[in-house]
Short mmCIF file of N, CA and C in Angstrom, two decimals:
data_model
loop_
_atom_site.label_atom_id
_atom_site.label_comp_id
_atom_site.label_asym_id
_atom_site.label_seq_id
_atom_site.Cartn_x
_atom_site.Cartn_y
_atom_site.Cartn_z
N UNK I 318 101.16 -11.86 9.49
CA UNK I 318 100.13 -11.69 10.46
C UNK I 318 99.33 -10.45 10.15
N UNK I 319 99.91 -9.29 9.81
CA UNK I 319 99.03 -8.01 9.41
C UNK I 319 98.25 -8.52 8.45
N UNK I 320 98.47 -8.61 7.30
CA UNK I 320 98.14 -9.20 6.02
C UNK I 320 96.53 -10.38 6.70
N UNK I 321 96.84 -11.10 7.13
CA UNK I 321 95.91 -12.04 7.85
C UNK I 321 94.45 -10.68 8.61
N UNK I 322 95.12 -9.83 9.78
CA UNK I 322 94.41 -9.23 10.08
C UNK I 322 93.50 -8.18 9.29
N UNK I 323 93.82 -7.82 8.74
CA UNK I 323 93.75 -6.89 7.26
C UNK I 323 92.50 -7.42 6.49
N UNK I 324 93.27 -9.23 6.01
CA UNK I 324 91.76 -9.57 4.99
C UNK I 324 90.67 -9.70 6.20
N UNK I 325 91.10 -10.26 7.81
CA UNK I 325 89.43 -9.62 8.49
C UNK I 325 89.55 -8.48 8.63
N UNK I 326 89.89 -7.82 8.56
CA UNK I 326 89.31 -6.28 9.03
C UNK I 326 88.52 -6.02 7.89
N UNK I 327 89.16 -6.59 6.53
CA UNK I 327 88.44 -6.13 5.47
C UNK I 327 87.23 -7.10 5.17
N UNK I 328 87.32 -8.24 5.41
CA UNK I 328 86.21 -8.61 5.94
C UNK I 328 84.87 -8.72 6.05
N UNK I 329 85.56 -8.13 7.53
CA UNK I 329 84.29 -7.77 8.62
C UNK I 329 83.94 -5.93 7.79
N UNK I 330 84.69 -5.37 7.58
CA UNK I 330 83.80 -4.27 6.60
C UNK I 330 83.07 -4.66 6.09
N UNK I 331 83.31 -5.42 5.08
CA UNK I 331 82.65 -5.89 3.87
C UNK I 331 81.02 -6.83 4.59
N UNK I 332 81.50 -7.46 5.85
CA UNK I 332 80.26 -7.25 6.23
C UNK I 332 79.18 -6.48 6.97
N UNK I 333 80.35 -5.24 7.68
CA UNK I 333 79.35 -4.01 8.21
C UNK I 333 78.80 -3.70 7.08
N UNK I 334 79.47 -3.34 5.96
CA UNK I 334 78.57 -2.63 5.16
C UNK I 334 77.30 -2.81 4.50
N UNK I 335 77.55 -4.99 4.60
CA UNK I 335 76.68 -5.43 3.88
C UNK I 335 75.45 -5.00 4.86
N UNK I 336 75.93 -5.48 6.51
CA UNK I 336 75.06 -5.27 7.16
C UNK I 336 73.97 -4.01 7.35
N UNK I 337 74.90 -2.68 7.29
CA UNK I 337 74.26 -1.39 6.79
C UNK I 337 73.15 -1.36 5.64
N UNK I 338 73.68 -1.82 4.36
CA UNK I 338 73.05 -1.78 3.11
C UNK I 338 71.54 -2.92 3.60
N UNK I 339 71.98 -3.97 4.11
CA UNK I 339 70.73 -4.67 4.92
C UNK I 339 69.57 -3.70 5.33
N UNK I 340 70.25 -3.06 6.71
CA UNK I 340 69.74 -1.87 7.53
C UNK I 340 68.58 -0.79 7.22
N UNK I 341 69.50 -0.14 6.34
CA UNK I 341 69.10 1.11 4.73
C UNK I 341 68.13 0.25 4.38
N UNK I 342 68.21 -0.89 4.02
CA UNK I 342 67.26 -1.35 3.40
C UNK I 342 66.17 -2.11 3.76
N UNK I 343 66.37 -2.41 4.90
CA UNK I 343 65.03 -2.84 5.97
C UNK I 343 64.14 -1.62 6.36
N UNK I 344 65.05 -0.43 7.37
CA UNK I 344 64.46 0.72 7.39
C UNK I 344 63.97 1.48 6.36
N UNK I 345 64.07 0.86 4.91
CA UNK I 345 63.26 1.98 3.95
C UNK I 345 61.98 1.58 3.51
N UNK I 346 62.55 -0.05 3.83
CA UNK I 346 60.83 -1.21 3.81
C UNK I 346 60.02 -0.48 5.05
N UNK I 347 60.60 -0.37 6.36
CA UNK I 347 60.16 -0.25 7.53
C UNK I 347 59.00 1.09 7.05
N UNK I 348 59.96 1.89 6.62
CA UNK I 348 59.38 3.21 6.39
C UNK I 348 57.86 3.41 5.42
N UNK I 349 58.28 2.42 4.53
CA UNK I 349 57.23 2.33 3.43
C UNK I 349 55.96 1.84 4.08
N UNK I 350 56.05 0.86 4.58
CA UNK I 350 55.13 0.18 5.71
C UNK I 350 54.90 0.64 6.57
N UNK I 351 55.38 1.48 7.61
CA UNK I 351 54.99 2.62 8.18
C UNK I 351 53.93 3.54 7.62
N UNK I 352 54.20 3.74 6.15
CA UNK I 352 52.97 4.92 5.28
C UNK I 352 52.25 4.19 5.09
N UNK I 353 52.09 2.74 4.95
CA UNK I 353 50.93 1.99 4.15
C UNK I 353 50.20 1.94 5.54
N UNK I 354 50.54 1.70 6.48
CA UNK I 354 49.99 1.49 8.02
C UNK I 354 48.89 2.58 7.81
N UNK I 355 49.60 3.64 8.09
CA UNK I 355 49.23 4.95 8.39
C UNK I 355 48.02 5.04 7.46
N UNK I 356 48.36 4.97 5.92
CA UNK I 356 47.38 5.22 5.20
C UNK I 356 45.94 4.04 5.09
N UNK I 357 46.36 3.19 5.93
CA UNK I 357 45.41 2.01 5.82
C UNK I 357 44.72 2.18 7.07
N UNK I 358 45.13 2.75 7.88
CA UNK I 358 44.63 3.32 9.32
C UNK I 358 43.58 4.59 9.16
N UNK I 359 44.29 5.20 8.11
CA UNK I 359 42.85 6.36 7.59
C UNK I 359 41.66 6.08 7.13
N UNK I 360 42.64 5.05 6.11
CA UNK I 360 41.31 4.62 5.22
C UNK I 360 40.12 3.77 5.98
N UNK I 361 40.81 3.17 6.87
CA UNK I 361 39.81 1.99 8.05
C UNK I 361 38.68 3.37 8.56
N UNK I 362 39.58 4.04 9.35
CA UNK I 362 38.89 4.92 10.29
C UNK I 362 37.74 5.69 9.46
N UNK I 363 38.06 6.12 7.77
CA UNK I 363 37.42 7.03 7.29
C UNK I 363 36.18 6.05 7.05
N UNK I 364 36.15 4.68 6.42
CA UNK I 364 35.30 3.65 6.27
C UNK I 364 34.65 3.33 7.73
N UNK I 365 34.90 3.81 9.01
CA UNK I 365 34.55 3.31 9.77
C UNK I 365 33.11 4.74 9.92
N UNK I 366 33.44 5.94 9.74
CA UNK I 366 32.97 7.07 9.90
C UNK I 366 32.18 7.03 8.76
N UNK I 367 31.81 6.81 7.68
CA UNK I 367 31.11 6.83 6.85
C UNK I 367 29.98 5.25 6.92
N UNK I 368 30.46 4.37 7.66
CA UNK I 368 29.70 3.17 8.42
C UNK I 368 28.93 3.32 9.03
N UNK I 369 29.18 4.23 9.88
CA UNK I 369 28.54 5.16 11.11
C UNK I 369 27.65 5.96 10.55
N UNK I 370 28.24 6.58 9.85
CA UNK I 370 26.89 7.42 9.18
C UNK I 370 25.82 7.36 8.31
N UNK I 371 26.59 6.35 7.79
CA UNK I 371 25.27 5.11 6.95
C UNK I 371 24.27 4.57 7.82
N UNK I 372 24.73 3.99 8.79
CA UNK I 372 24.28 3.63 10.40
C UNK I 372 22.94 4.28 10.69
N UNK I 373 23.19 5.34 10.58
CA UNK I 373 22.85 6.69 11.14
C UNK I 373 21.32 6.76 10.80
N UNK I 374 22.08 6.86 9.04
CA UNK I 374 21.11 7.31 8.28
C UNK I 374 19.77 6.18 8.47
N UNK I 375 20.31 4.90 8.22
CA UNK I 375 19.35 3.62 7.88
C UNK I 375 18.41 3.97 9.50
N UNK I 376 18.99 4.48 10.76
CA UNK I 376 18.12 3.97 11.81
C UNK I 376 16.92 5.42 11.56
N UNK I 377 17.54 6.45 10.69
CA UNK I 377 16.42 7.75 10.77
C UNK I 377 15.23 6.93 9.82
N UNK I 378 16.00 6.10 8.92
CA UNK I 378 14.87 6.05 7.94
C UNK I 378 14.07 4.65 8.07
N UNK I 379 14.53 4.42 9.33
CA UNK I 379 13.50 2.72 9.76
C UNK I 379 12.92 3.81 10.52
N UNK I 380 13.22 4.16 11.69
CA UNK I 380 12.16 5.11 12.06
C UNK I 380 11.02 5.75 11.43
N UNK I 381 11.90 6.53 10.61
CA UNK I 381 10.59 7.06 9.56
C UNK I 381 9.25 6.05 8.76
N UNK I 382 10.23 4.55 8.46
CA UNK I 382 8.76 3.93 7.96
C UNK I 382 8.34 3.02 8.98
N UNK I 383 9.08 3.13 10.21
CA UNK I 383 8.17 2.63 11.54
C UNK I 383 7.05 3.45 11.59
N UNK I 384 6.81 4.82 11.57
CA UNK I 384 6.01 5.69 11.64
C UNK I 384 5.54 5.53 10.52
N UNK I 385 5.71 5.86 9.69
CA UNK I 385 4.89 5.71 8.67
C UNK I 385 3.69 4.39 8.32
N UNK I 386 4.80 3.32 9.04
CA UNK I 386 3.48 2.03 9.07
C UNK I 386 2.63 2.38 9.82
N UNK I 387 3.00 2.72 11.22
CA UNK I 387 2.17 2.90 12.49
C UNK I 387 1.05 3.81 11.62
N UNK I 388 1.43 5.08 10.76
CA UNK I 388 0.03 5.95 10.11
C UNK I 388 -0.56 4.70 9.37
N UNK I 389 -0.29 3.97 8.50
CA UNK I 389 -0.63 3.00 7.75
C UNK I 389 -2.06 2.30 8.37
N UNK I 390 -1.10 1.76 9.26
CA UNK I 390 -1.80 0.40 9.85
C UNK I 390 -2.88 0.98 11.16
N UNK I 391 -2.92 2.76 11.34
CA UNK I 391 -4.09 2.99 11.76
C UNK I 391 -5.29 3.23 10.83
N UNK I 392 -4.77 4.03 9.63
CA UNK I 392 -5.69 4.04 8.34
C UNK I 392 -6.06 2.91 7.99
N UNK I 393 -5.55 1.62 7.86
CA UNK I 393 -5.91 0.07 7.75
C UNK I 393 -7.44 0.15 8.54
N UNK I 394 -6.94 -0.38 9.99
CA UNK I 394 -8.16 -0.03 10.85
C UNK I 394 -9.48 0.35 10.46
N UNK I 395 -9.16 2.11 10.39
CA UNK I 395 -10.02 2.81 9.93
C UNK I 395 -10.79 2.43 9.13
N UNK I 396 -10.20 2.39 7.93
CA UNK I 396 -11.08 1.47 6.75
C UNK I 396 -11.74 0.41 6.85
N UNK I 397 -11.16 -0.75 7.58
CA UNK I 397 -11.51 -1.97 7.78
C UNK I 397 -12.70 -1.80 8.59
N UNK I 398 -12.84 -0.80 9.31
CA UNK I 398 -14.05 -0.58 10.54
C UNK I 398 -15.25 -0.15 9.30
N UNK I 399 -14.45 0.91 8.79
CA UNK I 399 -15.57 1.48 7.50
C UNK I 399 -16.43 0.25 6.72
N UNK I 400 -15.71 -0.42 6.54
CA UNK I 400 -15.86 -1.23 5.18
C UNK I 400 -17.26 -2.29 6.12
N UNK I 401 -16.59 -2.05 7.79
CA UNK I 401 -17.64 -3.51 8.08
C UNK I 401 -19.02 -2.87 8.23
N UNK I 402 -18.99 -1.57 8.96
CA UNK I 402 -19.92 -0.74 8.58
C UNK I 402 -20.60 -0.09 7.41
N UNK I 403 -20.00 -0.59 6.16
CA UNK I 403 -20.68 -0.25 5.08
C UNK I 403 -21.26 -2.34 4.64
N UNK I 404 -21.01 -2.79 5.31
CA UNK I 404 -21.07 -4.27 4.83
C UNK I 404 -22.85 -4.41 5.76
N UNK I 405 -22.70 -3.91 7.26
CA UNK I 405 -23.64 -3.68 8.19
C UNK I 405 -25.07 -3.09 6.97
N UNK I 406 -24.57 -2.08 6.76
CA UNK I 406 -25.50 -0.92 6.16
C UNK I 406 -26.36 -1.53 4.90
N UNK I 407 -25.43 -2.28 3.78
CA UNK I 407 -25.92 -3.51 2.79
C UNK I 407 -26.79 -3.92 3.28
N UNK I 408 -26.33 -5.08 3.94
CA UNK I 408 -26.77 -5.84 4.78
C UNK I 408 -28.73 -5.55 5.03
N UNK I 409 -28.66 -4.19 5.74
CA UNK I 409 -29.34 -3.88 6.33
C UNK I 409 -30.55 -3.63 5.12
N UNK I 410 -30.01 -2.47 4.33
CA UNK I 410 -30.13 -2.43 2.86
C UNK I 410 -30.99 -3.46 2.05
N UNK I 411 -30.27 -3.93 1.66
CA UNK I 411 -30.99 -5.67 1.50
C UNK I 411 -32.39 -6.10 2.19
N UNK I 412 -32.32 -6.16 3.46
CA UNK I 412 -33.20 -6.42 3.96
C UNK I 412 -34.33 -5.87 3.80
N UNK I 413 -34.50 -4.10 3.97
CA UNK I 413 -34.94 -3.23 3.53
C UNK I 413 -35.90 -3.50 1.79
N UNK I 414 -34.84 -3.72 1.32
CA UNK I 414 -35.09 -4.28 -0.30
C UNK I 414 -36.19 -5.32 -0.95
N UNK I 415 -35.69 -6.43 0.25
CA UNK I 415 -36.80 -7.39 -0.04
C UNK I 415 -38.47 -7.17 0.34
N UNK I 416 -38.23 -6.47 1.51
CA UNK I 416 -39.43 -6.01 1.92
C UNK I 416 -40.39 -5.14 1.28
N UNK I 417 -39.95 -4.33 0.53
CA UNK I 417 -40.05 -3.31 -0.43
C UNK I 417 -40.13 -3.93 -1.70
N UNK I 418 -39.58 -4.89 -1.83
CA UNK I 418 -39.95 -6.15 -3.15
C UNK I 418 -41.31 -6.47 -3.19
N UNK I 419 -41.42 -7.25 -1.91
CA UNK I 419 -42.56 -7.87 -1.68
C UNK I 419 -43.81 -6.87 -1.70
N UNK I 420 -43.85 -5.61 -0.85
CA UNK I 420 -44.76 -4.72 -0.96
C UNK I 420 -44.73 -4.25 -2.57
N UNK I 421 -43.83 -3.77 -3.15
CA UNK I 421 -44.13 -3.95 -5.08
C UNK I 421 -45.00 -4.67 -5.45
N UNK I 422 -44.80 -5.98 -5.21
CA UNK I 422 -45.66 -7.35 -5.92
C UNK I 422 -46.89 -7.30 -5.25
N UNK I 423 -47.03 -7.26 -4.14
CA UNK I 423 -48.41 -6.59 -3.62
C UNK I 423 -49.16 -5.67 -4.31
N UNK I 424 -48.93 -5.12 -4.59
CA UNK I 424 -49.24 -3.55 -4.87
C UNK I 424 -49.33 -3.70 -6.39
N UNK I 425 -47.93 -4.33 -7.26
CA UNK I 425 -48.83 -4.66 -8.37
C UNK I 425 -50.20 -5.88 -8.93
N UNK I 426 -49.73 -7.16 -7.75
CA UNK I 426 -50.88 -7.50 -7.75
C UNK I 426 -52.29 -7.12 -7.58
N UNK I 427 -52.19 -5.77 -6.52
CA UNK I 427 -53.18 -5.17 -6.41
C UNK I 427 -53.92 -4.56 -7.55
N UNK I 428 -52.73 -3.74 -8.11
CA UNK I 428 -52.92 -3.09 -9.15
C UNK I 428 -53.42 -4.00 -10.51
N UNK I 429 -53.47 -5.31 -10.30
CA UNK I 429 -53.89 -5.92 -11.66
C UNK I 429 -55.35 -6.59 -11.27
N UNK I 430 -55.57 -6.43 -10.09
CA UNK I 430 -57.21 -7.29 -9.40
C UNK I 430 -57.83 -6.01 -9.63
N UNK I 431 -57.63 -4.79 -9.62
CA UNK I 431 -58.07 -3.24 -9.92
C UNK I 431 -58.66 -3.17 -11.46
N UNK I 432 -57.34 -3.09 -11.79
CA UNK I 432 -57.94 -2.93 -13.86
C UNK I 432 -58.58 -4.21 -13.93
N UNK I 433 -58.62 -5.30 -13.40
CA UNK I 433 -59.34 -6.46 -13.67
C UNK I 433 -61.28 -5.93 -13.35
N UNK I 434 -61.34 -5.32 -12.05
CA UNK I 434 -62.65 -4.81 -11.45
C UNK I 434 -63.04 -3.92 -12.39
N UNK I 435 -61.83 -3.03 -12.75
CA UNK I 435 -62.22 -1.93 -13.37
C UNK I 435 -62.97 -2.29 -15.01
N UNK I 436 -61.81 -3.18 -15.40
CA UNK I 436 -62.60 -3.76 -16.65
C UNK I 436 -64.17 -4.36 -16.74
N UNK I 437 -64.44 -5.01 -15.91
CA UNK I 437 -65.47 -5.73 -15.77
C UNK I 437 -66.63 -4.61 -15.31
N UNK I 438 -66.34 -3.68 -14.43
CA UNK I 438 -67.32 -2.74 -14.27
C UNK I 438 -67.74 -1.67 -15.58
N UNK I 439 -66.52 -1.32 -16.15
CA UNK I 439 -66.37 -1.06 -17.82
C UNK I 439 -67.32 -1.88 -18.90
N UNK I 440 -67.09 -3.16 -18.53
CA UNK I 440 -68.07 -4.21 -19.32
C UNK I 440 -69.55 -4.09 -18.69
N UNK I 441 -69.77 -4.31 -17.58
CA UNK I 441 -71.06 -4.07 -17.36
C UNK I 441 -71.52 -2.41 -17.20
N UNK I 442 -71.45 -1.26 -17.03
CA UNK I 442 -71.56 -0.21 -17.57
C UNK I 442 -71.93 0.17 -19.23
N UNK I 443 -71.00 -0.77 -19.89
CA UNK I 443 -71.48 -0.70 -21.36
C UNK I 443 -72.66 -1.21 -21.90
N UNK I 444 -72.70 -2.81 -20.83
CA UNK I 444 -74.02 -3.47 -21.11
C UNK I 444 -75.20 -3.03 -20.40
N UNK I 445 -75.22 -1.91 -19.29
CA UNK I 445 -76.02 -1.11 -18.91
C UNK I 445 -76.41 0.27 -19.93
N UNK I 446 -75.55 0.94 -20.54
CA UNK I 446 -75.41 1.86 -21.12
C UNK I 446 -76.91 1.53 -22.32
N UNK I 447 -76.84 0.45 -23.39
CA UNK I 447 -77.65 0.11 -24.18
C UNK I 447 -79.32 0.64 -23.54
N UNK I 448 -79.63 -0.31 -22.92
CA UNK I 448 -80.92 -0.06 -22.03
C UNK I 448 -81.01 1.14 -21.78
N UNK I 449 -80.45 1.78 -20.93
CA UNK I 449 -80.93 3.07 -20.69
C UNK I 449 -80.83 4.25 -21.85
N UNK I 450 -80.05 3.52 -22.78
CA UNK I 450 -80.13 4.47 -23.98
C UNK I 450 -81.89 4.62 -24.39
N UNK I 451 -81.92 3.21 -24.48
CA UNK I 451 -83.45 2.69 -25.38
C UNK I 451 -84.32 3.35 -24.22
N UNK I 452 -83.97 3.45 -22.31
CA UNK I 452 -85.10 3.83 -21.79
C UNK I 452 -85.40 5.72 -22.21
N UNK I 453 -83.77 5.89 -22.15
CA UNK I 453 -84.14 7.28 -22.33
C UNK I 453 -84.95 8.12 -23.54
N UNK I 454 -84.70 7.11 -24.57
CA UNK I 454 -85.31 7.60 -25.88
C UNK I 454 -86.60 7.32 -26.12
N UNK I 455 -87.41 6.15 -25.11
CA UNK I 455 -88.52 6.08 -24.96
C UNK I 455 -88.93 7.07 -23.87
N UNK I 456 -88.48 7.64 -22.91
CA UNK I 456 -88.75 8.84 -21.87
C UNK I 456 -88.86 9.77 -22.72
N UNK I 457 -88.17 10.11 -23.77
CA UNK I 457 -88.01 11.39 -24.38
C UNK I 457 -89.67 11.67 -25.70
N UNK I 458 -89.51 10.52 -26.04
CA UNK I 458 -90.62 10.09 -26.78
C UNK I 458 -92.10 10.38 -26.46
N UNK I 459 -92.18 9.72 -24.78
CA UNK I 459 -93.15 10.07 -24.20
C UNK I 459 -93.06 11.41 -23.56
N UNK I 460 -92.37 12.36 -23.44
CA UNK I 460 -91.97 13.45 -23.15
C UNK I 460 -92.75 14.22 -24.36
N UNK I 461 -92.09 13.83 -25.28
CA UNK I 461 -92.72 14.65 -26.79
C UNK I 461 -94.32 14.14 -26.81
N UNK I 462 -94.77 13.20 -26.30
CA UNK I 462 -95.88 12.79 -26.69
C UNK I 462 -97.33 13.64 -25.39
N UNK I 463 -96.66 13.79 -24.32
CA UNK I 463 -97.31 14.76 -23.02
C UNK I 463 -96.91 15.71 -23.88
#
């Protein structure tokens, strides 16, 4: 009967111990996993804080080219007002132009019915010129002759 009690006693050691060595060895997993926790809990949080500040950054710098369009797209405007007012001014220009065309062509037409008069008075002046040559040299003649 001892002998009997004995191989359980020895046993059931043999399975406390296994059970221990189990134990030891769950709790050292436990433990390890415990640090990976921990360290995966930093790393989240530190990724979460640098998220944030990326965050951060992107809303300063939409801001900034919110503003920056808003200058944009009043200079747009600006110009666009310019441009219709320089389109106005053409425009106007032009008009100006033709009129000033037309008074040219006037004016050189004028200018060619002119040298046209002028020629012709040129021509008859010359064919006047003869005669009074011949009258004057007969005036002069009879001049010498009184």
């Amino acid at each position: 009967r001892l002998t009997g009690q004995q191989q359980e006693i020895n046993s059931l050691m043999q399975r406390k111990n296994a059970v221990d060595e189990e134990n030891a060895h769950l709790k050292n997993e436990f433990v390890n996993l415990n640090r990976k926790f921990k360290d995966k809990s930093q790393e989240l949080k530190d990724t979460e804080e640098c998220a944030q500040k990326k965050e951060e950054q992107n809303k300063l710098v939409i801001k900034s080219l919110e503003e920056e369009n808003k200058g944009l797209n009043t200079c747009c405007a600006d110009l666009l007002s310019d441009l219709e007012k320089l389109r106005k001014q053409v425009a106007q220009w032009k008009k100006e132009k033709s009129g000033d065309d037309t008074r040219i062509k006037n004016l050189e037409t004028d200018l060619a019915e002119t040298r046209e008069q002028i020629k012709s008075l040129h021509s008859i002046c010359s064919n006047l010129s003869s005669p009074i040559d011949v009258k004057q040299e007969e005036l002069f003649k009879k001049d010498c002759d009184v």
